[in-house]
PDB file of N, CA, C and O in Angstrom:
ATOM      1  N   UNK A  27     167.456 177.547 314.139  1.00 78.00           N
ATOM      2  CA  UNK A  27     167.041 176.167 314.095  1.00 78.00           C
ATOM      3  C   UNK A  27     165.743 176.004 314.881  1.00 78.00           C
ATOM      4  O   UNK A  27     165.497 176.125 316.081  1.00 78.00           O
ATOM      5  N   UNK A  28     165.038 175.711 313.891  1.00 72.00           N
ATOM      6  CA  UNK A  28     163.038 175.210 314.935  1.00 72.00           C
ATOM      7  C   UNK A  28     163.251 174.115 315.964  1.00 72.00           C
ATOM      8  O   UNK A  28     163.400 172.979 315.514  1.00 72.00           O
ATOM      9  N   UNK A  29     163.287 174.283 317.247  1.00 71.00           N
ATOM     10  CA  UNK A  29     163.339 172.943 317.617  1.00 71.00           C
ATOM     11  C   UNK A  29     161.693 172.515 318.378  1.00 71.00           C
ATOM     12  O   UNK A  29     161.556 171.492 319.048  1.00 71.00           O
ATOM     13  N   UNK A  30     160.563 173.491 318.121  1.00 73.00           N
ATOM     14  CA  UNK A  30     159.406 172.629 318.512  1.00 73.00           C
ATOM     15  C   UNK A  30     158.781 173.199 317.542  1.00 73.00           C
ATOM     16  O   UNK A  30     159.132 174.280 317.069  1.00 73.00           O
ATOM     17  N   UNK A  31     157.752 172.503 317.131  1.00 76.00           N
ATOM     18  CA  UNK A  31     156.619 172.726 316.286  1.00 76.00           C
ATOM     19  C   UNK A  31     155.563 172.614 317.059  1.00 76.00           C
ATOM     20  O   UNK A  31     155.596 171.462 317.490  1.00 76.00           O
ATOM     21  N   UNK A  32     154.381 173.318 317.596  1.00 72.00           N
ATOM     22  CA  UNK A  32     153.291 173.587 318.331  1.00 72.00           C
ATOM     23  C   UNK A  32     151.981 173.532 317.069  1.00 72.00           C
ATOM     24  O   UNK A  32     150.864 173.183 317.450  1.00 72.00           O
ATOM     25  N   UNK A  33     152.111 173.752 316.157  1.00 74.00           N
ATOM     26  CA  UNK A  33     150.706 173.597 314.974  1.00 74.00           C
ATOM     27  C   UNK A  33     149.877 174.483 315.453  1.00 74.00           C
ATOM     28  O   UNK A  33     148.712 174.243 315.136  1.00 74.00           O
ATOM     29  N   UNK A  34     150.024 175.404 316.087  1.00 80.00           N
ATOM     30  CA  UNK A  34     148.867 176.100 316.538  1.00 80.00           C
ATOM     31  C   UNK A  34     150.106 177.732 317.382  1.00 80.00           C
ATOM     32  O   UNK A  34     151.205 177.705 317.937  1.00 80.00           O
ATOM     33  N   UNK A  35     149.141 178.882 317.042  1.00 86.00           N
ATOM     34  CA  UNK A  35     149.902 180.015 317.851  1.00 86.00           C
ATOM     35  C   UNK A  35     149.715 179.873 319.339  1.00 86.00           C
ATOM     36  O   UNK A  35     148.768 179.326 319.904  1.00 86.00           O
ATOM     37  N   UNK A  36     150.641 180.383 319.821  1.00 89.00           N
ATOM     38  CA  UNK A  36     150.392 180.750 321.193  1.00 89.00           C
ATOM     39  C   UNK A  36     150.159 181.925 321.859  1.00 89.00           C
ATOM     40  O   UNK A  36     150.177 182.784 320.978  1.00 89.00           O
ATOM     41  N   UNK A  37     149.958 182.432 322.879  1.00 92.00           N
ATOM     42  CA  UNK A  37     149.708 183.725 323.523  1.00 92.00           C
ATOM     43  C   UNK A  37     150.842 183.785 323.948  1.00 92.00           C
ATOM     44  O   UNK A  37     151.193 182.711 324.435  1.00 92.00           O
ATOM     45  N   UNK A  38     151.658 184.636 323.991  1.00 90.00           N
ATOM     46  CA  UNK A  38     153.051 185.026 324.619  1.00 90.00           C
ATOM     47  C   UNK A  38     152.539 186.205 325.964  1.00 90.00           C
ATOM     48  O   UNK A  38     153.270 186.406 326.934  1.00 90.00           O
ATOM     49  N   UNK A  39     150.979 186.995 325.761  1.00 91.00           N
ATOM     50  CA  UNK A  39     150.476 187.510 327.239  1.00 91.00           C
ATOM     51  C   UNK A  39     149.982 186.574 328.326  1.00 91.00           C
ATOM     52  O   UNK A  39     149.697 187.094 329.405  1.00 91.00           O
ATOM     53  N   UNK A  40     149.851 185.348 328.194  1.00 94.00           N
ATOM     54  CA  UNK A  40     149.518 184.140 329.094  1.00 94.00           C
ATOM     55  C   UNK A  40     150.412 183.806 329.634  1.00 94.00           C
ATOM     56  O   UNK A  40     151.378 183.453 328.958  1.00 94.00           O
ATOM     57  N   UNK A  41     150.506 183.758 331.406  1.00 95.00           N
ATOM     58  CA  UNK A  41     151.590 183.288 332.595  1.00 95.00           C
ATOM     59  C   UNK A  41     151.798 181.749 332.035  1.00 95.00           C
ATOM     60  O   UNK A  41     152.930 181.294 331.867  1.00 95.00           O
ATOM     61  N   UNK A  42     150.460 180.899 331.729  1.00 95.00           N
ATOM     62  CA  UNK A  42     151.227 179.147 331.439  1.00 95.00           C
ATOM     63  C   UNK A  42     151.953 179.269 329.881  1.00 95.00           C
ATOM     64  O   UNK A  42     152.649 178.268 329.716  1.00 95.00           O
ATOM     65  N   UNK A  43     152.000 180.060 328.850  1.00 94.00           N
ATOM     66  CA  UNK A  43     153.285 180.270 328.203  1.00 94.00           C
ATOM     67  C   UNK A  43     154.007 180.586 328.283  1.00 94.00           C
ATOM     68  O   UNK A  43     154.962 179.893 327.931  1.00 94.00           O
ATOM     69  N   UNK A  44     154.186 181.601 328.687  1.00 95.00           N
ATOM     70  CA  UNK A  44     155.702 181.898 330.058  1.00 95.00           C
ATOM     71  C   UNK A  44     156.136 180.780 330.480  1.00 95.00           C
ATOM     72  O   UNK A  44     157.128 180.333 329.904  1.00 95.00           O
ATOM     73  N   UNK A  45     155.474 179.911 331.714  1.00 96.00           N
ATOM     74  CA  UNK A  45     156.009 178.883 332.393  1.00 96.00           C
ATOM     75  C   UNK A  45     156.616 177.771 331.118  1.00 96.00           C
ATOM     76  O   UNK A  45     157.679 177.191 330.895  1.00 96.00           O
ATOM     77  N   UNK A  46     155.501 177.854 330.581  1.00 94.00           N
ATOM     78  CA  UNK A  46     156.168 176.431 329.696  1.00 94.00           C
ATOM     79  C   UNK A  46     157.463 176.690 329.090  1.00 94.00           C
ATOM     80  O   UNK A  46     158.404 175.924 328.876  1.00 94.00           O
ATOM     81  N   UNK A  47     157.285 178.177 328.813  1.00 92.00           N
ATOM     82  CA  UNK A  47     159.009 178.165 328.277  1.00 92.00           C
ATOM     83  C   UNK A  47     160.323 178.474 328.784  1.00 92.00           C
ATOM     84  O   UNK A  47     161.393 178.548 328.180  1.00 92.00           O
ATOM     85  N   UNK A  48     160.064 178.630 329.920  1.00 94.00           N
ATOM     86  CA  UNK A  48     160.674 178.117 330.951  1.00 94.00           C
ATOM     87  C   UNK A  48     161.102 177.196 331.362  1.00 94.00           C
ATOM     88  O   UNK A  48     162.224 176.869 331.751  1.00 94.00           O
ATOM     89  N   UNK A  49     159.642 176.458 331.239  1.00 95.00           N
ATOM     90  CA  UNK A  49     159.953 174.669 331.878  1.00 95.00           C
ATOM     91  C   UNK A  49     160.693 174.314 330.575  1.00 95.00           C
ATOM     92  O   UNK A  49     161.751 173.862 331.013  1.00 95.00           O
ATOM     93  N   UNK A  50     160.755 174.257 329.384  1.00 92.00           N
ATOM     94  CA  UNK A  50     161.478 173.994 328.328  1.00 92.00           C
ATOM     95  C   UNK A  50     162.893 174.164 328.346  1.00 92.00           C
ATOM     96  O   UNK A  50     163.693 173.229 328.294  1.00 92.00           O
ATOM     97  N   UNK A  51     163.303 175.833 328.450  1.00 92.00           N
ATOM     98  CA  UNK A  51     164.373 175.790 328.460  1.00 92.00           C
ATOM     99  C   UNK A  51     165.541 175.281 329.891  1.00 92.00           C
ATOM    100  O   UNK A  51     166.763 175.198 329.769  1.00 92.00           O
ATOM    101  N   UNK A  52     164.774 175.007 331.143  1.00 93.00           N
ATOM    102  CA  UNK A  52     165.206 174.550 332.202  1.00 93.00           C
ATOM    103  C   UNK A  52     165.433 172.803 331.715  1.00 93.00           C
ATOM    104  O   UNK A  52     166.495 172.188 331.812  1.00 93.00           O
ATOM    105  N   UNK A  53     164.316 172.336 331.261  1.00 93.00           N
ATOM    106  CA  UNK A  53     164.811 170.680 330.741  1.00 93.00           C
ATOM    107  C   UNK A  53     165.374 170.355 329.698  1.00 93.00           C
ATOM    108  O   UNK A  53     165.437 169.197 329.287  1.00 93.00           O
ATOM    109  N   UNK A  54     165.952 171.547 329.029  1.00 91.00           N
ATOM    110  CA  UNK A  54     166.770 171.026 327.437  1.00 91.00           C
ATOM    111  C   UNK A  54     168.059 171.544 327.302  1.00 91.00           C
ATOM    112  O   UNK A  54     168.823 171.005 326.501  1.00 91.00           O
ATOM    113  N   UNK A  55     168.475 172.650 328.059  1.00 91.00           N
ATOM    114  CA  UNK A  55     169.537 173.409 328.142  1.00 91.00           C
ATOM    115  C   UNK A  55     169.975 172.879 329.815  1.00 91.00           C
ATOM    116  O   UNK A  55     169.059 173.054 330.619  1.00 91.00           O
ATOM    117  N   UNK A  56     170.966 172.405 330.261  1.00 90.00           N
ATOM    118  CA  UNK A  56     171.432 172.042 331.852  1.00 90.00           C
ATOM    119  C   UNK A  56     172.396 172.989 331.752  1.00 90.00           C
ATOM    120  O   UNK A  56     172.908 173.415 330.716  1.00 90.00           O
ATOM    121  N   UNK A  57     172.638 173.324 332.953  1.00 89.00           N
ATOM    122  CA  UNK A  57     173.732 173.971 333.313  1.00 89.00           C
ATOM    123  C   UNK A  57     173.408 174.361 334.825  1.00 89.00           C
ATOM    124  O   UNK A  57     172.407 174.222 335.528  1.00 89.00           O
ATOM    125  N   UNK A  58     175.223 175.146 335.121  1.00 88.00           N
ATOM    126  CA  UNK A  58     174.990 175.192 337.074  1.00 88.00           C
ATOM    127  C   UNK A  58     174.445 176.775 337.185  1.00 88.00           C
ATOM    128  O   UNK A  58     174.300 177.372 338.252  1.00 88.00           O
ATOM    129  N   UNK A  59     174.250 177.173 336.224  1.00 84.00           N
ATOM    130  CA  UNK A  59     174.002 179.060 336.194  1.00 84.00           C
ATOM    131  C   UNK A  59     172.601 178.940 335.672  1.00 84.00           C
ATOM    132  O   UNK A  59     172.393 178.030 334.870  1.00 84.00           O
ATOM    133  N   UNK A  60     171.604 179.733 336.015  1.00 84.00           N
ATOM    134  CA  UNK A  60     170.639 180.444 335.024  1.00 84.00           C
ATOM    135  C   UNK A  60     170.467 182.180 334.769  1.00 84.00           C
ATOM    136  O   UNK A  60     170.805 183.151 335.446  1.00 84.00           O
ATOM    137  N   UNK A  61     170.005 182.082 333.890  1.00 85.00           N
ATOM    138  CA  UNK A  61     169.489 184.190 333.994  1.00 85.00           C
ATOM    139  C   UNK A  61     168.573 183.945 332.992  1.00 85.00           C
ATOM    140  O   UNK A  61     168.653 183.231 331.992  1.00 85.00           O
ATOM    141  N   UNK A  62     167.462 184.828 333.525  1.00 87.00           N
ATOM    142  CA  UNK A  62     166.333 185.145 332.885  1.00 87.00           C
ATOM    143  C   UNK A  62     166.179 186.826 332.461  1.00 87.00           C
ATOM    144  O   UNK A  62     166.076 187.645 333.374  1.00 87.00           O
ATOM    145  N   UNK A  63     166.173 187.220 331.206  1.00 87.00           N
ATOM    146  CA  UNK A  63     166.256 188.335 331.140  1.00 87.00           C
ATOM    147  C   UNK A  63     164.967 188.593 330.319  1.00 87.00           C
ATOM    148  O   UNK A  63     164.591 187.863 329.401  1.00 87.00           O
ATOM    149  N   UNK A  64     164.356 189.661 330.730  1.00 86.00           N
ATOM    150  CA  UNK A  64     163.028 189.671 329.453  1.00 86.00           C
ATOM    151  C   UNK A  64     163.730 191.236 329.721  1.00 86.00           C
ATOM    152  O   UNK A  64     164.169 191.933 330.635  1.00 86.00           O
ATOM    153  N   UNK A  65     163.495 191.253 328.203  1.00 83.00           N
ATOM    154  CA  UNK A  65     163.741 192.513 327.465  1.00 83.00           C
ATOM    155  C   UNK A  65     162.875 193.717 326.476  1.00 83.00           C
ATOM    156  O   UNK A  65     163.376 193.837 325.358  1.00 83.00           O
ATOM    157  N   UNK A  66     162.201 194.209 326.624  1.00 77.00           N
ATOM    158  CA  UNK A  66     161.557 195.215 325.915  1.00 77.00           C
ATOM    159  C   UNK A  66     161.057 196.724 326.767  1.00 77.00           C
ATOM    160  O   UNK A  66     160.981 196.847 327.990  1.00 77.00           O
ATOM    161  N   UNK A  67     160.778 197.711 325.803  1.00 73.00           N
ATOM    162  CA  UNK A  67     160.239 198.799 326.270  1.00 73.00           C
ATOM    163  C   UNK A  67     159.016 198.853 327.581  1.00 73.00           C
ATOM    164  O   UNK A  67     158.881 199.755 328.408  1.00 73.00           O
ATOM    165  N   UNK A  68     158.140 197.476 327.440  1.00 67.00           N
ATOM    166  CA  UNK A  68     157.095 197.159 328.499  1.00 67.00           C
ATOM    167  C   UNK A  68     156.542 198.340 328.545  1.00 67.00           C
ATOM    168  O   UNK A  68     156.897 199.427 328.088  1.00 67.00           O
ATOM    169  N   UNK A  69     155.431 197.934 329.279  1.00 78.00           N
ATOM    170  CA  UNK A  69     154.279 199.149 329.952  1.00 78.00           C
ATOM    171  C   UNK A  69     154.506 199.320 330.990  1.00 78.00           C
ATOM    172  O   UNK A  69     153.948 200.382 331.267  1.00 78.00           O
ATOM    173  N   UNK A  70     155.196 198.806 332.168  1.00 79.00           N
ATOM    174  CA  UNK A  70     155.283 198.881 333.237  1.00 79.00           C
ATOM    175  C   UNK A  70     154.512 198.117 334.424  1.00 79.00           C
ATOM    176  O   UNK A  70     154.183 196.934 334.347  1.00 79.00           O
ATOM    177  N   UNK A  71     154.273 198.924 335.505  1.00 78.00           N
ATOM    178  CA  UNK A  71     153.086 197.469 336.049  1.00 78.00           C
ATOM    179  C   UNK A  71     152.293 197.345 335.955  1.00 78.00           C
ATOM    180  O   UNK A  71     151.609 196.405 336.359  1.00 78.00           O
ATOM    181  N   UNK A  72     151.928 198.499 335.209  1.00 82.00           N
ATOM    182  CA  UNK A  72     149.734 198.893 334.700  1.00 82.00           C
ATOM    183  C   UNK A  72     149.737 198.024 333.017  1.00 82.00           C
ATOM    184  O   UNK A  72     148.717 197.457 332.625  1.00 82.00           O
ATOM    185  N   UNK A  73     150.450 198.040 332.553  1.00 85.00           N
ATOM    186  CA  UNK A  73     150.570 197.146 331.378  1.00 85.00           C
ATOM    187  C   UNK A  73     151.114 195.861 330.885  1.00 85.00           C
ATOM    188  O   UNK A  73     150.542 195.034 330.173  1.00 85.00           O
ATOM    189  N   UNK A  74     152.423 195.822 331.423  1.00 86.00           N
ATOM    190  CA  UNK A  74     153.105 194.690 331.488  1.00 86.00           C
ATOM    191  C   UNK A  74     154.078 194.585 330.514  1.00 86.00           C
ATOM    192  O   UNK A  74     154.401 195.610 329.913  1.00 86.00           O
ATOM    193  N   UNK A  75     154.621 193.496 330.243  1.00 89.00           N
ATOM    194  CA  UNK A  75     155.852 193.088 329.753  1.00 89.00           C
ATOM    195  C   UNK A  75     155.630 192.778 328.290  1.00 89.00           C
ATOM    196  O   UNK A  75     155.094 191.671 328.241  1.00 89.00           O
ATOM    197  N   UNK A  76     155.814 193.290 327.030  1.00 85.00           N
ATOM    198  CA  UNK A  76     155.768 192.534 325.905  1.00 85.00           C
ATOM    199  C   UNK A  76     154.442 192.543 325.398  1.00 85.00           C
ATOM    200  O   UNK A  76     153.582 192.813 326.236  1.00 85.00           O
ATOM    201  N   UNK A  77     154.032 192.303 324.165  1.00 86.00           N
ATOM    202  CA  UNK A  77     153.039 192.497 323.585  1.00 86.00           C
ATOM    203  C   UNK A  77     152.470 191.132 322.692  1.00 86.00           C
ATOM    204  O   UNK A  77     153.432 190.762 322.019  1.00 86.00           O
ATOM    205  N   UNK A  78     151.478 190.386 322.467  1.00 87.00           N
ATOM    206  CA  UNK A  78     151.480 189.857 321.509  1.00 87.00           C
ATOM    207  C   UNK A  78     150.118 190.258 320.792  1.00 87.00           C
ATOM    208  O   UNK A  78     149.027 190.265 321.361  1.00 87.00           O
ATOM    209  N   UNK A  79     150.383 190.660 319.189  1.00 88.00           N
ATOM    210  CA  UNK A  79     149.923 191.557 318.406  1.00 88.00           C
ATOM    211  C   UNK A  79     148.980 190.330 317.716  1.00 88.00           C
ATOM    212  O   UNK A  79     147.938 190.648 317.144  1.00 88.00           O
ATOM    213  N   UNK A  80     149.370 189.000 317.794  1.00 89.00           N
ATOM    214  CA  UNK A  80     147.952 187.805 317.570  1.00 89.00           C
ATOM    215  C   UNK A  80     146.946 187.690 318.804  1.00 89.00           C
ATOM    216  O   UNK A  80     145.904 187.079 318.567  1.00 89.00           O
ATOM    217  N   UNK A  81     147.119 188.185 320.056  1.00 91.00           N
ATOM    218  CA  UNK A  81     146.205 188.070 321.195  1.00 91.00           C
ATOM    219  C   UNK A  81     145.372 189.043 321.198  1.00 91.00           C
ATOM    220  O   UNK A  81     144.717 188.941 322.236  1.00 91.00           O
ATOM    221  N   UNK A  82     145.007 190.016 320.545  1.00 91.00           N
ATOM    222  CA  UNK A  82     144.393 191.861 320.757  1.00 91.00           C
ATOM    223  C   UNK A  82     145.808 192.246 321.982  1.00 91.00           C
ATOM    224  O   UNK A  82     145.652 192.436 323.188  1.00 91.00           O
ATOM    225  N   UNK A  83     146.851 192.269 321.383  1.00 90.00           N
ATOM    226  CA  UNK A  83     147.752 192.698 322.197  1.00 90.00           C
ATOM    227  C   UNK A  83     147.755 192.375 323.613  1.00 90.00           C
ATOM    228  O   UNK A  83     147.825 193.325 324.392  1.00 90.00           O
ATOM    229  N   UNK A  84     147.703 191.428 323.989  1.00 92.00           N
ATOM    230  CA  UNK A  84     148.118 190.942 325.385  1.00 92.00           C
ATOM    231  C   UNK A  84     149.224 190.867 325.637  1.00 92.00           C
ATOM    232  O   UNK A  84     150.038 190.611 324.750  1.00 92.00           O
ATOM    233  N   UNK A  85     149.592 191.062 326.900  1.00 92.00           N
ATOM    234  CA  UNK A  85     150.722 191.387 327.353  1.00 92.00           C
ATOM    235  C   UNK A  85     150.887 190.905 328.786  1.00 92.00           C
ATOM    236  O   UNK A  85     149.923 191.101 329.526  1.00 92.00           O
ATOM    237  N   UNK A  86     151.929 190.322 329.275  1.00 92.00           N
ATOM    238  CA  UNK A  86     152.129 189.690 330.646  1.00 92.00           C
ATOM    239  C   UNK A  86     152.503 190.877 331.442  1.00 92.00           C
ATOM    240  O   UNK A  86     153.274 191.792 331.153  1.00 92.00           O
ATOM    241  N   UNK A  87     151.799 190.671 332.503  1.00 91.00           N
ATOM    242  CA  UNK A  87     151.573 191.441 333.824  1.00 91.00           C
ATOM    243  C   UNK A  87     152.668 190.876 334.656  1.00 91.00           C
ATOM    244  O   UNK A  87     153.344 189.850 334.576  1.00 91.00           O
ATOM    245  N   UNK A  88     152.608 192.226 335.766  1.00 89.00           N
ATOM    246  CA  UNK A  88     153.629 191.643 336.713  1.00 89.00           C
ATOM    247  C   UNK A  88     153.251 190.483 337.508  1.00 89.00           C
ATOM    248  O   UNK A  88     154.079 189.675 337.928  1.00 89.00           O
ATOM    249  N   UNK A  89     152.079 190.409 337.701  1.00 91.00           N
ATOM    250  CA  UNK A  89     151.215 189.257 338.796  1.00 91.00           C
ATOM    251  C   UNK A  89     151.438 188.189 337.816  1.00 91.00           C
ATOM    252  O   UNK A  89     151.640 187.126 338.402  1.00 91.00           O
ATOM    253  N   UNK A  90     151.466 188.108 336.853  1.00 93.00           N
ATOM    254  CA  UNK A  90     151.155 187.316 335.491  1.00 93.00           C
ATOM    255  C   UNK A  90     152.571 186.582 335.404  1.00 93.00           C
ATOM    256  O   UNK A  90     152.564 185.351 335.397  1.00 93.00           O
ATOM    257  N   UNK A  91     153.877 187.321 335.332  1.00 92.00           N
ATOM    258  CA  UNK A  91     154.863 186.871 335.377  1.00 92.00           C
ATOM    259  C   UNK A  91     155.768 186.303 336.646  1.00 92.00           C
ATOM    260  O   UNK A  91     156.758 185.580 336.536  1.00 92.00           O
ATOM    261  N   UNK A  92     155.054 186.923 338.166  1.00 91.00           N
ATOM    262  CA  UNK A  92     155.317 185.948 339.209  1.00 91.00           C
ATOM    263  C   UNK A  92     154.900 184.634 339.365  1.00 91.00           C
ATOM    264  O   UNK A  92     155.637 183.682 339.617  1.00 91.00           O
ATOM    265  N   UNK A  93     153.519 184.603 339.184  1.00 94.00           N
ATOM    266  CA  UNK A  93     152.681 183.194 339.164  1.00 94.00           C
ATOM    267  C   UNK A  93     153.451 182.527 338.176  1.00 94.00           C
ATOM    268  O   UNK A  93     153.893 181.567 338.808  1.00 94.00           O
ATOM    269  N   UNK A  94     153.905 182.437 336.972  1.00 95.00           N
ATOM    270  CA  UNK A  94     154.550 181.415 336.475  1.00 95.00           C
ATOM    271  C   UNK A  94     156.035 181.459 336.643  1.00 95.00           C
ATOM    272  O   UNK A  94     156.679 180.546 336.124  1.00 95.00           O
ATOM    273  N   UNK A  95     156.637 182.355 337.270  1.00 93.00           N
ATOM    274  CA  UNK A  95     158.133 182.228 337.851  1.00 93.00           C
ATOM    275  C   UNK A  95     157.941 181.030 338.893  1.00 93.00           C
ATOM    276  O   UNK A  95     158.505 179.938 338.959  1.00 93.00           O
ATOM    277  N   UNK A  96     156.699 181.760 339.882  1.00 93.00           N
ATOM    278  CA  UNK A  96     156.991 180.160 340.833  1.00 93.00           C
ATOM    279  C   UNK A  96     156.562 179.002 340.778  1.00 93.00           C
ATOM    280  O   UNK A  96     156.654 178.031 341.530  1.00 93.00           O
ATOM    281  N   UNK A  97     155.990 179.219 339.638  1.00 95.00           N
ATOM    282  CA  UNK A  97     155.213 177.394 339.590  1.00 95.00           C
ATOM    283  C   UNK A  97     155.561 177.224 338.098  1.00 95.00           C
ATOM    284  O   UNK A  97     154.773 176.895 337.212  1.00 95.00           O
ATOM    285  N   UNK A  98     157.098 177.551 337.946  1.00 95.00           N
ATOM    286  CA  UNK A  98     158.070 177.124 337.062  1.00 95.00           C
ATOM    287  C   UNK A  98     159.117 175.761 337.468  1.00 95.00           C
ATOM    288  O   UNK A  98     158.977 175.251 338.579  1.00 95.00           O
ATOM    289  N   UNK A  99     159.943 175.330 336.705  1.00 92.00           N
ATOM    290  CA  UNK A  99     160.920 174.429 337.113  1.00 92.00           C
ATOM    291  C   UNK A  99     162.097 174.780 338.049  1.00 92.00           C
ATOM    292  O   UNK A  99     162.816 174.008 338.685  1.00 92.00           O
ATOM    293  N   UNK A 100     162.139 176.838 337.949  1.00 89.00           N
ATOM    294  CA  UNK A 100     163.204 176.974 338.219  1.00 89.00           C
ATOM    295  C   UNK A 100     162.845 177.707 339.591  1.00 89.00           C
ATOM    296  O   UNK A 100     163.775 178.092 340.299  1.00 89.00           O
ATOM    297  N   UNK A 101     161.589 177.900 339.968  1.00 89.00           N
ATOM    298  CA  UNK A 101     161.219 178.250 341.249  1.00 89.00           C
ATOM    299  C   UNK A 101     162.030 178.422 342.501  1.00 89.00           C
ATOM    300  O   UNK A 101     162.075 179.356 343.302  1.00 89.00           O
ATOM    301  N   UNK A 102     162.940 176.751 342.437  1.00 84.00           N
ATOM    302  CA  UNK A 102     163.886 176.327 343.739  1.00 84.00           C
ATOM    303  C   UNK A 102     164.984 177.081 343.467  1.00 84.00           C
ATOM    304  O   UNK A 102     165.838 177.121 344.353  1.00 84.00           O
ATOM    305  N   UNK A 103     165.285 178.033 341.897  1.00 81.00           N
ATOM    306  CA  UNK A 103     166.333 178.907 342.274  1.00 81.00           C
ATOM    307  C   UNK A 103     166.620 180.424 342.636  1.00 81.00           C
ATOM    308  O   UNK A 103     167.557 181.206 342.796  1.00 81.00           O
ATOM    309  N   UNK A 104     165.133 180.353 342.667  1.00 79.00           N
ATOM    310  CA  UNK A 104     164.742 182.005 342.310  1.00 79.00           C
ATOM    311  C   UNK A 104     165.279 182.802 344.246  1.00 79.00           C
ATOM    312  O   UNK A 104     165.171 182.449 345.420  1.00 79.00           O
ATOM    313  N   UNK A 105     165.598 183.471 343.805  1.00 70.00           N
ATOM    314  CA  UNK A 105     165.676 184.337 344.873  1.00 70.00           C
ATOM    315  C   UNK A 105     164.798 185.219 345.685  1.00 70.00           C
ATOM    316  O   UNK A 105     164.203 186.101 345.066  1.00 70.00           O
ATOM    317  N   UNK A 106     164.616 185.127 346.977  1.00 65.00           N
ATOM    318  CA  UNK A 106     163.230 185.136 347.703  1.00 65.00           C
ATOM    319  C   UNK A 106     163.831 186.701 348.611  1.00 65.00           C
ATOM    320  O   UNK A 106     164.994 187.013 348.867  1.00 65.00           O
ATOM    321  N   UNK A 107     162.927 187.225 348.837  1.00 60.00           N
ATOM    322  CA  UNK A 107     163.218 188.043 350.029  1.00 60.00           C
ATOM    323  C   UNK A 107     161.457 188.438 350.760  1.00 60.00           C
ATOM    324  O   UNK A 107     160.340 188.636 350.283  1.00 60.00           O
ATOM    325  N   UNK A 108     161.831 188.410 351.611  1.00 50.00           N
ATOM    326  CA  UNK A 108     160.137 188.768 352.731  1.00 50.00           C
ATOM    327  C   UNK A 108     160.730 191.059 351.776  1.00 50.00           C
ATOM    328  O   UNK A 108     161.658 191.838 351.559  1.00 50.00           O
ATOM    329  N   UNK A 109     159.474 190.876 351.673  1.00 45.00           N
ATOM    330  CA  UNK A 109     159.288 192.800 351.324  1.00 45.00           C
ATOM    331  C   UNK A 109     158.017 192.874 352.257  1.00 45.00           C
ATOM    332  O   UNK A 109     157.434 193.946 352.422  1.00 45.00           O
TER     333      UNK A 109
END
């Protein structure tokens, strides 16, 4: 089931598409649990996470995917540790 229509592609290697879909599924889906799982073969930390084959293959970085973890909706649940 489509539930947004955007009229235009997006970059799936861009941190503010990340966030937004994030911020999406944090304001349309409620619940007292979350999990975020990204799933693929990845490049690792020299390449990153996922590919999108409409960007010249861009792909979200690890720096790429912190910056929009925390200046996501779900930031206040994320789990912190000093490293």
């Amino acid at each position: 089931e489509l539930v947004k229509e955007y009229g235009h592609t997006l970059n799936m290697g861009e941190a503010d598409t990340f966030r937004d879909f994030i911020d999406y599924c944090y304001a349309n889906y409620h619940t007292d649990n979350y999990a975020l799982i990204c799933w693929d073969h990845g490049g690792g930390p020299l390449m990153g996470f996922g590919c999108d084959e409409l960007y010249e293959w861009d792909s979200l970085l690890l720096m790429e995917m912190e910056e929009a973890l925390k200046n996501s909706a779900l930031a206040k649940y994320l789990i912190k540790e000093n490293v």
